[in-house]
Each structure stands twice: as C-alpha cells, then as structure tokens.
Amino acid sequence: MIDTIGSGIRKMFTLQRKRFFPLPDFDLSDPQRVAVRITGKVLDENYTRMLMSKTDLDLQDVIALDKVQKRLRLSEVESVC
C-alpha cells in the first residue's frame, strides 16, 4: 500500500518506540522497491530500559540509541549529542 500523505514511516517508528522494540530498518539499495524489516522482540535490554525510563527522548535520540544497540555507525552529528 502506498502512503499518500507520508506519515507511514514516522508512524512505524513511533509504534515500535512505544512497544520498546528496535526501530524499523529500511533497505533502499534497489531503486524499484523498498524493503522494511520490523523486529518484534527485544535486541538489547539496555535500549529497552532506556526507552522505558526516559520517555521524553525525541525521535532523533531514539534513532541514535537504536543504531548503538544494532552496532551501527553513528553520524558525526549523532555522536556529538
């Protein structure tokens, strides 16, 4: 289904955050399609505890924490925060 108003991606991120699960991963390597992976389990208990205790984190901070739990490289901007 095509998201015509552009709120679907943010909604997926918000729902996963509320469930304290890892954020969705998007694969944009094929210009003809987008692949999305949604994980329905805890990967790192520290990430989950952080989300549960710090409910006021903005989405960009949550995205950076999600990258840390997945052992992905942070951008320069993310690593400064």
GROMACS .gro file of N, CA, C and O in nm:
model
  324
    1MET      N    1   0.085  -0.118   0.000
    1MET     CA    2   0.000   0.000   0.000
    1MET      C    3   0.089   0.124   0.000
    1MET      O    4   0.187   0.131   0.072
    2ILE      N    5   0.055   0.219  -0.080
    2ILE     CA    6   0.132   0.343  -0.089
    2ILE      C    7   0.080   0.442   0.013
    2ILE      O    8  -0.039   0.464   0.026
    3ASP      N    9   0.172   0.501   0.085
    3ASP     CA   10   0.137   0.601   0.186
    3ASP      C   11   0.131   0.736   0.116
    3ASP      O   12   0.233   0.796   0.088
    4THR      N   13   0.012   0.784   0.089
    4THR     CA   14  -0.003   0.906   0.009
    4THR      C   15   0.021   1.035   0.087
    4THR      O   16   0.048   1.138   0.028
    5ILE      N   17   0.014   1.030   0.220
    5ILE     CA   18   0.036   1.154   0.295
    5ILE      C   19   0.171   1.156   0.366
    5ILE      O   20   0.205   1.253   0.432
    6GLY      N   21   0.248   1.048   0.354
    6GLY     CA   22   0.384   1.048   0.407
    6GLY      C   23   0.397   1.029   0.556
    6GLY      O   24   0.500   1.062   0.613
    7SER      N   25   0.297   0.975   0.622
    7SER     CA   26   0.306   0.958   0.768
    7SER      C   27   0.337   0.815   0.809
    7SER      O   28   0.360   0.788   0.927
    8GLY      N   29   0.341   0.721   0.717
    8GLY     CA   30   0.358   0.580   0.750
    8GLY      C   31   0.490   0.547   0.815
    8GLY      O   32   0.495   0.470   0.911
    9ILE      N   33   0.599   0.603   0.764
    9ILE     CA   34   0.731   0.572   0.819
    9ILE      C   35   0.740   0.623   0.962
    9ILE      O   36   0.781   0.550   1.052
   10ARG      N   37   0.703   0.746   0.983
   10ARG     CA   38   0.708   0.802   1.119
   10ARG      C   39   0.618   0.722   1.213
   10ARG      O   40   0.653   0.697   1.328
   11LYS      N   41   0.503   0.680   1.164
   11LYS     CA   42   0.410   0.603   1.246
   11LYS      C   43   0.472   0.469   1.287
   11LYS      O   44   0.458   0.427   1.403
   12MET      N   45   0.541   0.402   1.194
   12MET     CA   46   0.608   0.276   1.227
   12MET      C   47   0.714   0.298   1.335
   12MET      O   48   0.726   0.218   1.428
   13PHE      N   49   0.791   0.405   1.322
   13PHE     CA   50   0.894   0.436   1.421
   13PHE      C   51   0.829   0.462   1.557
   13PHE      O   52   0.875   0.412   1.660
   14THR      N   53   0.722   0.539   1.558
   14THR     CA   54   0.654   0.573   1.683
   14THR      C   55   0.595   0.449   1.750
   14THR      O   56   0.607   0.433   1.872
   15LEU      N   57   0.532   0.361   1.672
   15LEU     CA   58   0.473   0.240   1.729
   15LEU      C   59   0.579   0.147   1.787
   15LEU      O   60   0.561   0.093   1.897
   16GLN      N   61   0.689   0.131   1.717
   16GLN     CA   62   0.797   0.046   1.769
   16GLN      C   63   0.855   0.106   1.898
   16GLN      O   64   0.885   0.034   1.992
   17ARG      N   65   0.869   0.237   1.898
   17ARG     CA   66   0.922   0.305   2.018
   17ARG      C   67   0.829   0.283   2.137
   17ARG      O   68   0.874   0.254   2.247
   18LYS      N   69   0.699   0.295   2.116
   18LYS     CA   70   0.603   0.276   2.224
   18LYS      C   71   0.605   0.134   2.277
   18LYS      O   72   0.575   0.110   2.393
   19ARG      N   73   0.642   0.039   2.191
   19ARG     CA   74   0.649  -0.102   2.233
   19ARG      C   75   0.788  -0.136   2.290
   19ARG      O   76   0.810  -0.247   2.334
   20PHE      N   77   0.880  -0.038   2.286
   20PHE     CA   78   1.017  -0.055   2.334
   20PHE      C   79   1.095  -0.158   2.252
   20PHE      O   80   1.186  -0.222   2.302
   21PHE      N   81   1.059  -0.171   2.125
   21PHE     CA   82   1.128  -0.262   2.033
   21PHE      C   83   1.222  -0.183   1.943
   21PHE      O   84   1.210  -0.061   1.931
   22PRO      N   85   1.313  -0.253   1.875
   22PRO     CA   86   1.402  -0.185   1.781
   22PRO      C   87   1.322  -0.115   1.671
   22PRO      O   88   1.213  -0.159   1.634
   23LEU      N   89   1.379  -0.007   1.620
   23LEU     CA   90   1.313   0.068   1.513
   23LEU      C   91   1.324  -0.007   1.381
   23LEU      O   92   1.413  -0.090   1.363
   24PRO      N   93   1.233   0.021   1.287
   24PRO     CA   94   1.238  -0.047   1.158
   24PRO      C   95   1.368  -0.017   1.083
   24PRO      O   96   1.427   0.089   1.097
   25ASP      N   97   1.410  -0.115   1.003
   25ASP     CA   98   1.526  -0.098   0.914
   25ASP      C   99   1.475  -0.094   0.771
   25ASP      O  100   1.393  -0.176   0.730
   26PHE      N  101   1.525   0.004   0.695
   26PHE     CA  102   1.486   0.020   0.556
   26PHE      C  103   1.603  -0.011   0.465
   26PHE      O  104   1.715   0.034   0.489
   27ASP      N  105   1.577  -0.087   0.359
   27ASP     CA  106   1.678  -0.116   0.257
   27ASP      C  107   1.634  -0.046   0.130
   27ASP      O  108   1.533  -0.081   0.069
   28LEU      N  109   1.711   0.056   0.092
   28LEU     CA  110   1.679   0.136  -0.027
   28LEU      C  111   1.777   0.109  -0.141
   28LEU      O  112   1.789   0.189  -0.233
   29SER      N  113   1.847  -0.005  -0.136
   29SER     CA  114   1.951  -0.033  -0.235
   29SER      C  115   1.894  -0.063  -0.374
   29SER      O  116   1.962  -0.040  -0.473
   30ASP      N  117   1.772  -0.110  -0.384
   30ASP     CA  118   1.708  -0.137  -0.513
   30ASP      C  119   1.616  -0.020  -0.546
   30ASP      O  120   1.521   0.007  -0.473
   31PRO      N  121   1.643   0.053  -0.656
   31PRO     CA  122   1.561   0.170  -0.688
   31PRO      C  123   1.416   0.136  -0.723
   31PRO      O  124   1.330   0.224  -0.725
   32GLN      N  125   1.385   0.009  -0.742
   32GLN     CA  126   1.249  -0.032  -0.778
   32GLN      C  127   1.163  -0.071  -0.658
   32GLN      O  128   1.043  -0.093  -0.672
   33ARG      N  129   1.225  -0.083  -0.541
   33ARG     CA  130   1.147  -0.126  -0.424
   33ARG      C  131   1.212  -0.081  -0.294
   33ARG      O  132   1.330  -0.047  -0.290
   34VAL      N  133   1.133  -0.086  -0.190
   34VAL     CA  134   1.181  -0.057  -0.055
   34VAL      C  135   1.151  -0.179   0.030
   34VAL      O  136   1.039  -0.229   0.032
   35ALA      N  137   1.253  -0.229   0.098
   35ALA     CA  138   1.233  -0.342   0.190
   35ALA      C  139   1.239  -0.288   0.332
   35ALA      O  140   1.325  -0.208   0.366
   36VAL      N  141   1.145  -0.333   0.414
   36VAL     CA  142   1.138  -0.289   0.553
   36VAL      C  143   1.143  -0.412   0.643
   36VAL      O  144   1.073  -0.510   0.620
   37ARG      N  145   1.228  -0.404   0.746
   37ARG     CA  146   1.236  -0.511   0.846
   37ARG      C  147   1.189  -0.454   0.979
   37ARG      O  148   1.244  -0.356   1.028
   38ILE      N  149   1.088  -0.517   1.036
   38ILE     CA  150   1.036  -0.476   1.166
   38ILE      C  151   1.061  -0.591   1.264
   38ILE      O  152   1.014  -0.702   1.242
   39THR      N  153   1.135  -0.563   1.370
   39THR     CA  154   1.170  -0.664   1.470
   39THR      C  155   1.069  -0.659   1.584
   39THR      O  156   1.044  -0.553   1.640
   40GLY      N  157   1.014  -0.772   1.617
   40GLY     CA  158   0.912  -0.780   1.722
   40GLY      C  159   0.962  -0.840   1.851
   40GLY      O  160   0.889  -0.909   1.921
   41LYS      N  161   1.090  -0.816   1.882
   41LYS     CA  162   1.146  -0.865   2.008
   41LYS      C  163   1.257  -0.772   2.054
   41LYS      O  164   1.309  -0.691   1.977
   42VAL      N  165   1.293  -0.784   2.179
   42VAL     CA  166   1.400  -0.702   2.237
   42VAL      C  167   1.535  -0.754   2.187
   42VAL      O  168   1.561  -0.875   2.194
   43LEU      N  169   1.619  -0.664   2.138
   43LEU     CA  170   1.755  -0.700   2.097
   43LEU      C  171   1.855  -0.672   2.209
   43LEU      O  172   1.948  -0.747   2.231
   44ASP      N  173   1.834  -0.560   2.278
   44ASP     CA  174   1.927  -0.516   2.382
   44ASP      C  175   1.845  -0.463   2.499
   44ASP      O  176   1.774  -0.363   2.486
   45GLU      N  177   1.854  -0.529   2.613
   45GLU     CA  178   1.775  -0.488   2.729
   45GLU      C  179   1.809  -0.347   2.776
   45GLU      O  180   1.723  -0.277   2.829
   46ASN      N  181   1.934  -0.304   2.757
   46ASN     CA  182   1.972  -0.168   2.796
   46ASN      C  183   1.895  -0.064   2.716
   46ASN      O  184   1.853   0.039   2.769
   47TYR      N  185   1.878  -0.088   2.586
   47TYR     CA  186   1.800   0.001   2.499
   47TYR      C  187   1.656   0.009   2.551
   47TYR      O  188   1.600   0.117   2.566
   48THR      N  189   1.599  -0.107   2.579
   48THR     CA  190   1.460  -0.111   2.626
   48THR      C  191   1.445  -0.037   2.758
   48THR      O  192   1.352   0.043   2.775
   49ARG      N  193   1.537  -0.061   2.851
   49ARG     CA  194   1.531   0.009   2.980
   49ARG      C  195   1.543   0.160   2.963
   49ARG      O  196   1.476   0.237   3.032
   50MET      N  197   1.631   0.202   2.872
   50MET     CA  198   1.648   0.345   2.848
   50MET      C  199   1.519   0.407   2.797
   50MET      O  200   1.477   0.513   2.844
   51LEU      N  201   1.454   0.342   2.702
   51LEU     CA  202   1.328   0.395   2.649
   51LEU      C  203   1.220   0.399   2.757
   51LEU      O  204   1.139   0.492   2.761
   52MET      N  205   1.218   0.299   2.842
   52MET     CA  206   1.117   0.294   2.948
   52MET      C  207   1.140   0.402   3.053
   52MET      O  208   1.044   0.459   3.104
   53SER      N  209   1.264   0.432   3.081
   53SER     CA  210   1.293   0.530   3.186
   53SER      C  211   1.298   0.674   3.135
   53SER      O  212   1.274   0.767   3.209
   54LYS      N  213   1.330   0.693   3.010
   54LYS     CA  214   1.343   0.827   2.952
   54LYS      C  215   1.236   0.846   2.844
   54LYS      O  216   1.266   0.846   2.724
   55THR      N  217   1.114   0.864   2.886
   55THR     CA  218   1.003   0.875   2.792
   55THR      C  219   1.000   1.008   2.718
   55THR      O  220   0.924   1.025   2.624
   56ASP      N  221   1.086   1.104   2.759
   56ASP     CA  222   1.087   1.236   2.696
   56ASP      C  223   1.192   1.248   2.585
   56ASP      O  224   1.210   1.356   2.529
   57LEU      N  225   1.261   1.140   2.549
   57LEU     CA  226   1.361   1.147   2.442
   57LEU      C  227   1.294   1.181   2.309
   57LEU      O  228   1.186   1.129   2.278
   58ASP      N  229   1.358   1.267   2.231
   58ASP     CA  230   1.300   1.294   2.100
   58ASP      C  231   1.337   1.181   2.004
   58ASP      O  232   1.423   1.097   2.032
   59LEU      N  233   1.269   1.176   1.891
   59LEU     CA  234   1.284   1.064   1.798
   59LEU      C  235   1.426   1.053   1.746
   59LEU      O  236   1.477   0.941   1.728
   60GLN      N  237   1.495   1.163   1.725
   60GLN     CA  238   1.633   1.156   1.675
   60GLN      C  239   1.725   1.089   1.777
   60GLN      O  240   1.815   1.014   1.740
   61ASP      N  241   1.704   1.115   1.906
   61ASP     CA  242   1.783   1.048   2.009
   61ASP      C  243   1.753   0.899   2.012
   61ASP      O  244   1.843   0.816   2.029
   62VAL      N  245   1.626   0.864   1.996
   62VAL     CA  246   1.587   0.723   1.994
   62VAL      C  247   1.651   0.652   1.874
   62VAL      O  248   1.698   0.539   1.884
   63ILE      N  249   1.653   0.719   1.759
   63ILE     CA  250   1.716   0.662   1.640
   63ILE      C  251   1.865   0.638   1.665
   63ILE      O  252   1.918   0.533   1.628
   64ALA      N  253   1.932   0.731   1.728
   64ALA     CA  254   2.075   0.715   1.759
   64ALA      C  255   2.095   0.598   1.856
   64ALA      O  256   2.185   0.515   1.836
   65LEU      N  257   2.012   0.587   1.958
   65LEU     CA  258   2.022   0.474   2.051
   65LEU      C  259   1.995   0.341   1.981
   65LEU      O  260   2.060   0.240   2.010
   66ASP      N  261   1.902   0.342   1.889
   66ASP     CA  262   1.871   0.221   1.813
   66ASP      C  263   1.993   0.178   1.731
   66ASP      O  264   2.024   0.059   1.723
   67LYS      N  265   2.064   0.273   1.673
   67LYS     CA  266   2.185   0.241   1.598
   67LYS      C  267   2.291   0.180   1.689
   67LYS      O  268   2.360   0.085   1.651
   68VAL      N  269   2.303   0.233   1.810
   68VAL     CA  270   2.401   0.179   1.905
   68VAL      C  271   2.367   0.034   1.939
   68VAL      O  272   2.455  -0.052   1.938
   69GLN      N  273   2.239   0.005   1.966
   69GLN     CA  274   2.202  -0.132   2.001
   69GLN      C  275   2.224  -0.228   1.885
   69GLN      O  276   2.252  -0.346   1.905
   70LYS      N  277   2.215  -0.177   1.762
   70LYS     CA  278   2.236  -0.261   1.643
   70LYS      C  279   2.382  -0.261   1.598
   70LYS      O  280   2.415  -0.319   1.496
   71ARG      N  281   2.466  -0.192   1.674
   71ARG     CA  282   2.609  -0.181   1.646
   71ARG      C  283   2.636  -0.120   1.508
   71ARG      O  284   2.724  -0.163   1.435
   72LEU      N  285   2.556  -0.019   1.476
   72LEU     CA  286   2.574   0.056   1.352
   72LEU      C  287   2.652   0.184   1.381
   72LEU      O  288   2.648   0.236   1.493
   73ARG      N  289   2.718   0.236   1.283
   73ARG     CA  290   2.798   0.357   1.298
   73ARG      C  291   2.707   0.480   1.309
   73ARG      O  292   2.611   0.496   1.234
   74LEU      N  293   2.738   0.566   1.404
   74LEU     CA  294   2.666   0.692   1.420
   74LEU      C  295   2.729   0.797   1.329
   74LEU      O  296   2.850   0.796   1.306
   75SER      N  297   2.646   0.888   1.281
   75SER     CA  298   2.699   1.000   1.203
   75SER      C  299   2.771   1.094   1.299
   75SER      O  300   2.758   1.084   1.421
   76GLU      N  301   2.846   1.188   1.245
   76GLU     CA  302   2.916   1.285   1.330
   76GLU      C  303   2.818   1.363   1.416
   76GLU      O  304   2.845   1.389   1.533
   77VAL      N  305   2.707   1.402   1.359
   77VAL     CA  306   2.605   1.479   1.433
   77VAL      C  307   2.548   1.396   1.547
   77VAL      O  308   2.533   1.444   1.659
   78GLU      N  309   2.518   1.268   1.520
   78GLU     CA  310   2.461   1.182   1.623
   78GLU      C  311   2.561   1.155   1.736
   78GLU      O  312   2.523   1.147   1.852
   79SER      N  313   2.687   1.141   1.702
   79SER     CA  314   2.785   1.107   1.804
   79SER      C  315   2.820   1.225   1.895
   79SER      O  316   2.870   1.206   2.005
   80VAL      N  317   2.789   1.346   1.854
   80VAL     CA  318   2.815   1.466   1.934
   80VAL      C  319   2.709   1.480   2.043
   80VAL      O  320   2.737   1.526   2.152
   81CYS      N  321   2.587   1.439   2.014
   81CYS     CA  322   2.475   1.457   2.108
   81CYS      C  323   2.489   1.377   2.229
   81CYS      O  324   2.531   1.298   2.275
   0.00000   0.00000   0.00000
